[in-house]
Structures are given as structure tokens and as C-alpha cells.
Short mmCIF file of C-alpha atoms and ligand atoms in Angstrom, two decimals:
data_model
loop_
_atom_site.label_atom_id
_atom_site.label_comp_id
_atom_site.label_asym_id
_atom_site.label_seq_id
_atom_site.Cartn_x
_atom_site.Cartn_y
_atom_site.Cartn_z
CA MET A 1 10.81 14.16 3.52
CA LEU A 2 11.58 11.07 1.43
CA ARG A 3 13.43 11.28 -1.85
CA ILE A 4 14.36 8.24 -3.90
CA ASP A 5 16.40 8.75 -7.05
CA GLY A 6 17.16 6.05 -9.60
CA LEU A 7 16.97 3.24 -7.03
CA SER A 8 17.86 -0.22 -8.31
CA ILE A 9 18.18 -3.28 -6.06
CA SER A 10 18.81 -6.90 -6.99
CA TYR A 11 18.75 -10.08 -4.95
CA GLY A 12 21.60 -11.98 -6.52
CA ARG A 13 21.14 -11.37 -10.21
CA ARG A 14 17.38 -10.99 -10.07
CA PRO A 15 16.28 -7.34 -10.08
CA ALA A 16 13.65 -6.36 -7.50
CA LEU A 17 13.68 -2.58 -8.14
CA ARG A 18 14.76 -0.90 -11.34
CA ASP A 19 15.47 2.81 -11.58
CA VAL A 20 12.71 3.86 -9.17
CA SER A 21 12.36 7.54 -8.30
CA LEU A 22 9.74 9.10 -6.05
CA THR A 23 9.24 11.71 -3.35
CA VAL A 24 6.94 12.02 -0.35
CA VAL A 25 6.48 15.46 1.21
CA PRO A 26 5.20 16.26 4.73
CA GLY A 27 1.45 15.74 4.96
CA GLN A 28 1.34 13.59 1.83
CA VAL A 29 0.08 10.00 1.74
CA LEU A 30 1.75 8.03 -1.00
CA GLY A 31 -0.12 4.84 -1.85
CA LEU A 32 2.42 2.26 -2.95
CA LEU A 33 0.62 -0.28 -5.11
CA GLY A 34 1.69 -3.24 -7.15
CA PRO A 35 1.06 -6.96 -7.51
CA ASN A 36 2.85 -9.54 -5.35
CA GLY A 37 6.57 -9.33 -5.93
CA ALA A 38 6.44 -5.85 -7.50
CA GLY A 39 9.06 -4.50 -5.07
CA LYS A 40 7.02 -2.56 -2.46
CA THR A 41 8.61 -4.18 0.61
CA THR A 42 12.07 -3.97 -0.94
CA LEU A 43 11.56 -0.23 -1.42
CA MET A 44 10.51 0.26 2.21
CA ASN A 45 13.40 -1.87 3.42
CA ALA A 46 15.77 0.33 1.42
CA VAL A 47 14.36 3.44 3.13
CA VAL A 48 15.27 2.05 6.57
CA GLY A 49 18.65 0.82 5.36
CA ALA A 50 17.77 -2.88 5.67
CA VAL A 51 18.77 -3.49 2.05
CA ARG A 52 21.46 -1.52 0.26
CA PRO A 53 20.88 0.19 -3.06
CA GLY A 54 22.72 -1.37 -6.00
CA ALA A 55 22.36 2.00 -7.70
CA GLY A 56 20.64 5.27 -6.86
CA THR A 57 20.08 7.13 -3.61
CA VAL A 58 17.55 7.29 -0.79
CA THR A 59 17.38 10.37 1.42
CA VAL A 60 15.18 10.88 4.48
CA GLY A 61 14.83 14.46 5.65
CA GLY A 62 17.80 15.31 3.42
CA LEU A 63 20.04 12.59 4.92
CA ASP A 64 21.40 9.87 2.67
CA VAL A 65 20.42 6.59 4.33
CA THR A 66 23.61 4.85 3.24
CA ARG A 67 25.91 7.54 4.60
CA HIS A 68 23.89 8.51 7.70
CA PRO A 69 21.95 5.33 8.52
CA LYS A 70 21.25 6.03 12.21
CA ARG A 71 20.20 9.66 11.87
CA ALA A 72 18.04 8.88 8.86
CA ARG A 73 16.45 5.83 10.54
CA ALA A 74 15.61 7.87 13.64
CA GLN A 75 13.12 9.89 11.60
CA VAL A 76 11.21 6.86 10.33
CA GLY A 77 8.40 4.79 11.82
CA TYR A 78 8.08 1.45 10.04
CA ALA A 79 5.34 -1.14 10.44
CA GLU A 80 6.73 -4.06 8.48
CA GLN A 81 4.48 -6.62 6.86
CA GLU A 82 5.48 -9.23 9.46
CA ILE A 83 4.06 -8.41 12.88
CA ALA A 84 6.87 -7.87 15.39
CA VAL A 85 5.67 -7.58 18.99
CA PHE A 86 6.81 -9.03 22.32
CA PRO A 87 4.14 -11.66 23.10
CA THR A 88 4.60 -11.75 26.88
CA LEU A 89 4.33 -7.96 27.30
CA THR A 90 0.99 -6.19 27.27
CA ALA A 91 -0.08 -4.04 24.33
CA ARG A 92 0.59 -0.91 26.41
CA GLN A 93 4.05 -2.14 27.45
CA ASN A 94 4.98 -2.93 23.84
CA VAL A 95 3.94 0.52 22.65
CA ASN A 96 5.46 2.28 25.68
CA ASP A 97 8.80 0.47 25.40
CA TRP A 98 9.03 1.20 21.70
CA ALA A 99 8.25 4.89 22.36
CA ALA A 100 11.08 4.92 24.91
CA ILE A 101 13.50 3.35 22.41
CA CYS A 102 12.46 6.06 19.92
CA GLY A 103 13.36 8.72 22.49
CA VAL A 104 9.90 9.87 23.59
CA GLY A 105 10.51 11.39 27.05
CA ARG A 106 8.85 9.84 30.11
CA ARG A 107 6.59 12.84 30.75
CA ARG A 108 5.09 12.86 27.26
CA ARG A 109 5.15 9.10 26.82
CA ALA A 110 2.11 7.96 28.85
CA GLU A 111 -0.10 10.43 27.02
CA ALA A 112 1.30 9.53 23.58
CA VAL A 113 0.87 5.81 24.29
CA ALA A 114 -2.71 6.22 25.53
CA ALA A 115 -3.68 8.42 22.56
CA THR A 116 -2.19 5.97 20.05
CA LEU A 117 -3.81 2.92 21.67
CA SER A 118 -7.13 4.75 21.65
CA ALA A 119 -6.82 5.84 18.02
CA LEU A 120 -6.34 2.20 17.06
CA LEU A 121 -9.29 0.97 19.20
CA LEU A 122 -7.01 -0.89 21.62
CA ASP A 123 -8.27 0.59 24.92
CA GLU A 124 -10.07 -2.56 26.01
CA VAL A 125 -7.16 -4.91 25.39
CA ALA A 126 -4.31 -2.53 26.26
CA ASP A 127 -3.36 -4.30 29.48
CA ARG A 128 -3.48 -7.86 28.22
CA PRO A 129 -0.36 -9.77 27.14
CA VAL A 130 -0.10 -9.56 23.37
CA ARG A 131 0.03 -13.36 23.09
CA THR A 132 -3.62 -13.43 24.21
CA LEU A 133 -4.74 -10.96 21.50
CA SER A 134 -6.29 -11.81 18.15
CA GLY A 135 -4.36 -11.45 14.90
CA GLY A 136 -6.12 -8.19 14.00
CA GLU A 137 -5.48 -6.77 17.50
CA ARG A 138 -1.80 -7.68 17.26
CA ARG A 139 -1.55 -5.94 13.91
CA ARG A 140 -3.00 -2.81 15.52
CA VAL A 141 -0.39 -2.99 18.32
CA HIS A 142 2.31 -3.36 15.65
CA CYS A 143 0.91 -0.30 13.85
CA ALA A 144 0.71 1.66 17.14
CA MET A 145 4.42 0.99 17.75
CA ALA A 146 5.29 2.51 14.38
CA THR A 147 3.28 5.67 14.99
CA VAL A 148 3.56 6.38 18.74
CA ALA A 149 6.73 8.50 18.44
CA ARG A 150 5.09 10.64 15.71
CA PRO A 151 7.87 10.03 13.18
CA SER A 152 8.38 12.54 10.36
CA LEU A 153 8.18 9.69 7.85
CA LEU A 154 5.89 6.71 8.36
CA LEU A 155 6.12 3.50 6.33
CA LEU A 156 3.17 1.13 6.59
CA ASP A 157 3.53 -2.14 4.69
CA GLU A 158 0.06 -3.65 4.23
CA PRO A 159 -1.16 -2.53 7.68
CA THR A 160 -4.72 -3.82 7.24
CA VAL A 161 -4.09 -7.43 6.26
CA GLY A 162 -6.61 -9.62 8.07
CA VAL A 163 -8.36 -6.86 10.00
CA ASP A 164 -12.12 -6.34 10.34
CA PRO A 165 -13.97 -3.36 8.82
CA ALA A 166 -14.01 -1.31 12.06
CA THR A 167 -10.26 -1.79 12.46
CA ARG A 168 -9.68 -0.85 8.84
CA ARG A 169 -11.62 2.39 9.39
CA ALA A 170 -9.60 3.08 12.56
CA VAL A 171 -6.26 2.51 10.81
CA LEU A 172 -7.28 4.72 7.89
CA GLY A 173 -8.55 7.42 10.28
CA HIS A 174 -5.26 7.30 12.21
CA VAL A 175 -3.27 7.60 8.99
CA ARG A 176 -5.38 10.56 7.85
CA ASP A 177 -4.89 12.30 11.23
CA LEU A 178 -1.13 11.78 11.11
CA ALA A 179 -0.95 13.15 7.56
CA ALA A 180 -3.06 16.16 8.59
CA ALA A 181 -0.52 16.78 11.36
CA GLY A 182 2.30 16.81 8.78
CA THR A 183 3.64 13.24 8.72
CA ALA A 184 4.86 12.04 5.33
CA ILE A 185 3.37 8.58 4.79
CA CYS A 186 4.17 5.75 2.44
CA TYR A 187 1.32 3.21 2.56
CA SER A 188 1.41 -0.08 0.71
CA THR A 189 -1.76 -2.08 0.19
CA HIS A 190 -3.60 -4.45 -2.11
CA TYR A 191 -6.97 -2.93 -1.14
CA LEU A 192 -7.45 -0.19 -3.69
CA PRO A 193 -10.47 1.45 -1.97
CA GLU A 194 -8.06 2.31 0.87
CA VAL A 195 -5.90 4.58 -1.27
CA GLU A 196 -9.09 6.23 -2.53
CA ALA A 197 -10.29 6.71 1.06
CA LEU A 198 -6.90 8.21 1.97
CA ASP A 199 -6.99 10.51 -1.06
CA ALA A 200 -3.47 9.24 -1.65
CA ASP A 201 -1.15 9.95 -4.53
CA ILE A 202 -0.28 6.66 -6.11
CA VAL A 203 2.91 5.05 -7.30
CA LEU A 204 2.13 1.76 -9.04
CA LEU A 205 5.07 -0.63 -9.21
CA ALA A 206 5.14 -3.52 -11.65
CA ARG A 207 8.12 -5.83 -12.09
CA GLY A 208 10.24 -3.44 -10.00
CA ARG A 209 9.56 -0.39 -12.13
CA VAL A 210 7.25 2.59 -11.65
CA ALA A 211 4.52 1.66 -14.12
CA THR A 212 2.48 4.80 -13.49
CA ARG A 213 1.93 7.49 -10.87
CA GLY A 214 -0.53 10.24 -9.99
CA ALA A 215 -3.76 10.96 -8.14
CA VAL A 216 -6.57 8.41 -8.49
CA ALA A 217 -8.58 10.66 -10.84
CA GLU A 218 -5.49 11.30 -12.99
CA LEU A 219 -4.75 7.58 -13.32
CA ILE A 220 -8.34 6.82 -14.30
CA ASP A 221 -8.23 9.67 -16.85
CA ARG A 222 -4.88 8.55 -18.27
CA HIS A 223 -5.33 4.78 -18.37
CA GLY A 224 -9.07 4.25 -18.05
CA SER A 225 -11.79 4.12 -20.65
CA THR A 226 -15.54 4.33 -20.89
CA VAL A 227 -17.14 1.07 -19.82
CA VAL A 228 -20.66 -0.13 -20.54
CA ASP A 229 -22.15 -2.52 -17.99
CA LEU A 230 -24.93 -4.62 -19.52
CA ARG A 231 -27.26 -6.37 -17.07
CA LEU A 232 -28.67 -9.55 -18.60
CA LEU A 233 -31.53 -11.56 -17.18
CA GLY A 234 -30.79 -15.30 -16.96
CA ASP A 235 -33.23 -18.22 -17.25
CA ASP A 236 -33.10 -18.58 -13.45
CA GLY A 237 -34.34 -14.99 -13.00
CA GLU A 238 -30.92 -13.81 -11.75
CA THR A 239 -29.14 -10.96 -13.53
CA ARG A 240 -25.48 -11.07 -14.50
CA THR A 241 -23.39 -8.10 -15.63
CA VAL A 242 -21.23 -8.10 -18.75
CA SER A 243 -18.79 -5.19 -19.15
CA ARG A 244 -17.55 -3.83 -22.48
CA GLN A 245 -14.92 -1.14 -23.02
CA VAL A 246 -15.92 1.52 -25.50
CA ILE A 247 -14.35 4.70 -26.84
CA GLY A 248 -17.45 6.72 -25.94
CA PRO A 249 -21.25 6.56 -25.56
CA ASP A 250 -21.57 6.79 -29.38
CA ASP A 251 -20.41 3.16 -29.54
CA LEU A 252 -23.42 1.99 -27.54
CA PRO A 253 -25.52 0.83 -30.54
CA ALA A 254 -22.67 -1.41 -31.72
CA VAL A 255 -22.25 -2.87 -28.23
CA LEU A 256 -25.98 -3.65 -28.06
CA GLN A 257 -25.92 -5.21 -31.52
CA GLY A 258 -23.01 -7.36 -30.37
CA LEU A 259 -25.33 -9.02 -27.84
CA GLY A 260 -27.10 -10.82 -30.71
CA ALA A 261 -29.83 -13.12 -29.40
CA ASP A 262 -29.07 -12.00 -25.81
CA LEU A 263 -30.42 -8.53 -26.61
CA GLY A 264 -33.86 -9.70 -25.48
CA ARG A 265 -32.42 -10.50 -22.04
CA LEU A 266 -31.16 -6.95 -21.49
CA ALA A 267 -32.43 -5.66 -18.14
CA GLY A 268 -30.32 -2.51 -17.80
CA VAL A 269 -27.39 -0.51 -19.18
CA GLU A 270 -24.93 1.69 -17.31
CA VAL A 271 -22.18 3.79 -18.87
CA ARG A 272 -19.29 4.65 -16.54
CA ARG A 273 -15.54 5.29 -16.33
CA SER A 274 -13.12 2.48 -15.48
CA THR A 275 -12.61 1.83 -11.78
CA LEU A 276 -9.18 2.05 -10.14
CA ASP A 277 -9.18 -1.78 -10.01
CA GLU A 278 -9.61 -1.99 -13.78
CA VAL A 279 -6.90 0.63 -14.34
CA PHE A 280 -4.57 -1.30 -12.01
CA ASP A 281 -5.16 -4.56 -13.93
CA HIS A 282 -4.64 -2.83 -17.28
CA VAL A 283 -1.39 -1.10 -16.27
CA VAL A 284 0.03 -4.22 -14.62
CA ALA A 285 -0.85 -6.38 -17.64
CA SER A 286 0.84 -3.84 -19.93
CA ALA A 287 4.02 -4.08 -17.83
CA GLY A 288 4.52 -7.75 -18.73
CA PRO A 289 3.98 -11.17 -17.16
CA ALA A 290 3.60 -11.35 -13.38
CA ASP A 291 5.08 -14.82 -13.00
CA GLY A 292 8.71 -13.78 -13.12
CA ARG A 293 9.18 -14.66 -16.77
CA PRO A 294 11.78 -12.38 -18.36
CA SER A 295 10.45 -9.35 -20.22
CA SER A 296 13.41 -9.12 -22.58
CA PRO A 297 16.16 -11.32 -24.03
CA ALA A 298 18.72 -9.50 -21.87
CA GLU A 299 16.77 -10.37 -18.74
CA ALA A 300 16.43 -13.98 -19.87
CA VAL A 301 20.22 -14.17 -20.08
CA ALA A 302 20.54 -12.68 -16.56
CA ASP A 303 18.00 -15.19 -15.21
CA ALA A 304 19.71 -18.13 -16.86
CA SER A 305 23.19 -17.29 -15.62
N1 ATP B 1 15.35 -11.74 0.66
C1 ATP B 1 15.08 -11.96 -0.63
N2 ATP B 1 15.89 -12.76 -1.37
C2 ATP B 1 15.66 -12.99 -2.68
N3 ATP B 1 14.64 -12.44 -3.37
C3 ATP B 1 13.80 -11.62 -2.68
C4 ATP B 1 13.97 -11.35 -1.29
N4 ATP B 1 13.00 -10.51 -0.90
C5 ATP B 1 12.24 -10.27 -1.98
N5 ATP B 1 12.72 -10.95 -3.06
C6 ATP B 1 12.18 -10.91 -4.43
O1 ATP B 1 12.18 -9.54 -4.82
C7 ATP B 1 10.99 -9.23 -5.54
C8 ATP B 1 10.25 -8.11 -4.84
O2 ATP B 1 9.77 -8.59 -3.60
P1 ATP B 1 9.02 -7.66 -2.56
O3 ATP B 1 8.83 -8.43 -1.31
O4 ATP B 1 9.73 -6.36 -2.47
O5 ATP B 1 7.62 -7.44 -3.31
P2 ATP B 1 6.24 -6.84 -2.77
O6 ATP B 1 5.75 -5.90 -3.81
O7 ATP B 1 6.39 -6.30 -1.39
O8 ATP B 1 5.32 -8.13 -2.77
P3 ATP B 1 4.03 -8.53 -1.85
O9 ATP B 1 2.88 -7.72 -2.36
O10 ATP B 1 3.86 -9.99 -2.14
O11 ATP B 1 4.37 -8.25 -0.42
C9 ATP B 1 10.19 -10.54 -5.65
O12 ATP B 1 10.50 -11.13 -6.90
C10 ATP B 1 10.73 -11.38 -4.50
O13 ATP B 1 10.64 -12.75 -4.81
#
């Protein structure tokens, strides 16, 4: 449903995406991860034609978004990071009007709007002007607008920023239902448990490049290690946990020896695999500095000029 081949985009001379390729098929949830500034929003903006590729192609449902912008865009629902709703209209009016703009016929519309508002736990506030809603409720309205027309491809850019746990569960449930019904979904987030809950395939961007990709278990297998958590009892009676990477459980004696005098404070030991968080940190660190410093002399020249 979405195919990106060799996509590179720069703002001025500064690259935001470099040679990115990925696909999302119907029913798939692609978790788009990466630290701030990695290029996630730029990628989504390229899919809806809001930024033009410097190199490479983006096709939606087989249509090149540069050559067929309107027809390609018509297949996409996009909840941008910035909430965009009409504050004086009610939640229901916002979602209904957007459904109408997306071509959902009058007969089907009321039902689609009601079902979407319900799925996102908006029933109680549906008939209040959006300006009177809380930030989390507004974000749900924004998300409802992107999904109400049941687009073939759905882009959600950090849809759970600032929402409470019940809302997060509702958004994730809605996303799972849409994927089960065949929607191709690209979901960006900084909350890694969400991509695990969605059973998403992951593309991890770092410095505009695909740093790694695969299912959660694959990424942990490929980049993770065995970790020993040592629980140490402090003078105040509280325990603190110290983690050590090891090649395998055979290294445990050496790890314990390494505690030295603290060995007597040992209250517990757990051997486990790296978490997705730890894998994320490791892969991002391997990709180079996150503060925009150049990763090569050639890039330094481009930055300086
Ligand atoms: N309109 C713009 N003009 C110039 N540079 C931009 C613009 N938009 C983004 N950038 C730069 O492009 C890079 C990628 O930004 P982008 O917003 O795509 O990252 P992101 O992964 O979505 O980040 P975040 O997690 O913070 O939302 C960053 O270095 C950013 O500063």
C-alpha cells in the first residue's frame, strides 16, 4: 500500500532523510521509531506530498505521490503531530465534516462518525465545542478525523502524546481494529511499549537513515545481549539495581566478582535479554551523535557551507 524507495530529503543543505526505503502492506502496522529529529515527520509529510523528495520515490496504492498527488492523497488518513481541529465546532461536527470532505456519503457518514467517536471514547464529549475539551480529548478528535473515512493507508504521528492510560489503550485498540480490517498503518511514537502492544514491525530511523528494521523479537535477537540485573541492598534498606551486559550466563561468576566489597550487599540476581528500550539506545548510539554534529568530513563541509 505504501512503497518508499531510496527517499532522500534535505531542508536547505541539511539532510533530513537519506536513502530511506520501506513498504507497508494492508493489515500491517509499521512502527516508525527514532530519536527527536530522526526524520519520522519528514517521511510522513513526504507520503502526503507536503514535502518533495530530493531523490527517490513514494507510491501509495501504486500511485507516485509526485505525479498523482491528489489521487494518492485521497487514499491516506493523516493525523499530524500538531492537532488541527476547528475549535468552535463540536467534536462530532469536526469528524463529520472531515468525513464529508473525504467523500464519505451522507447515508454512511452518521454511522461512521458515531462508531469512530465511540472507539476513541469520545461519546460523552461529542457534542461539545472542541475549544472546551481537554488536550487529550482534542488529540482523540484529531485522531478520529484521520480514521473516520477508513483510509487504505493511515499515518499517525505520535498520536498518544499527552494522553492518559485509558485513552492510550483506546487509541491502540482502534489502531489494532483498523489493521485487522486491512488498513496499512504507519505509526510513529517515542513510547516503545506501544509498538510491542501493536505487534508492529519496526523501522528505526537515526540521523535520517534506516538504522535497523524488523519485528521486536528480531531486533532484540540481532542487537540485544544477555543482561544481568544485580539487586544491591543499600545502607538505608532500599535496593538499587545495577545492570551488566554479558555474553552469556557463563560470565556470571566474573560479574559477581566484579562487585568486590559490594558482593555482601547482593539481594538478588536476574538474567534476561535486553529490552527494546536498551536495543533502541544501542542502535541509535551506534548511528552517531544525536545533536546534529556531522558524522563524516563530507557532512561537515555541507554543514559549514
Ligand atoms: N521545515 C523545516 N525546515 C528546516 N529543517 C527542518 C524542518 N522540518 C524538520 N527539519 C529538520 O529535519 C530533521 C528531521 O526532522 P523531523 O521533524 O522529520 O524529525 P522527527 O523524527 O519527526 O522528530 P521528533 O521526534 O522530534 O518529532 C531535523 O533535523 C529537523 O530539525
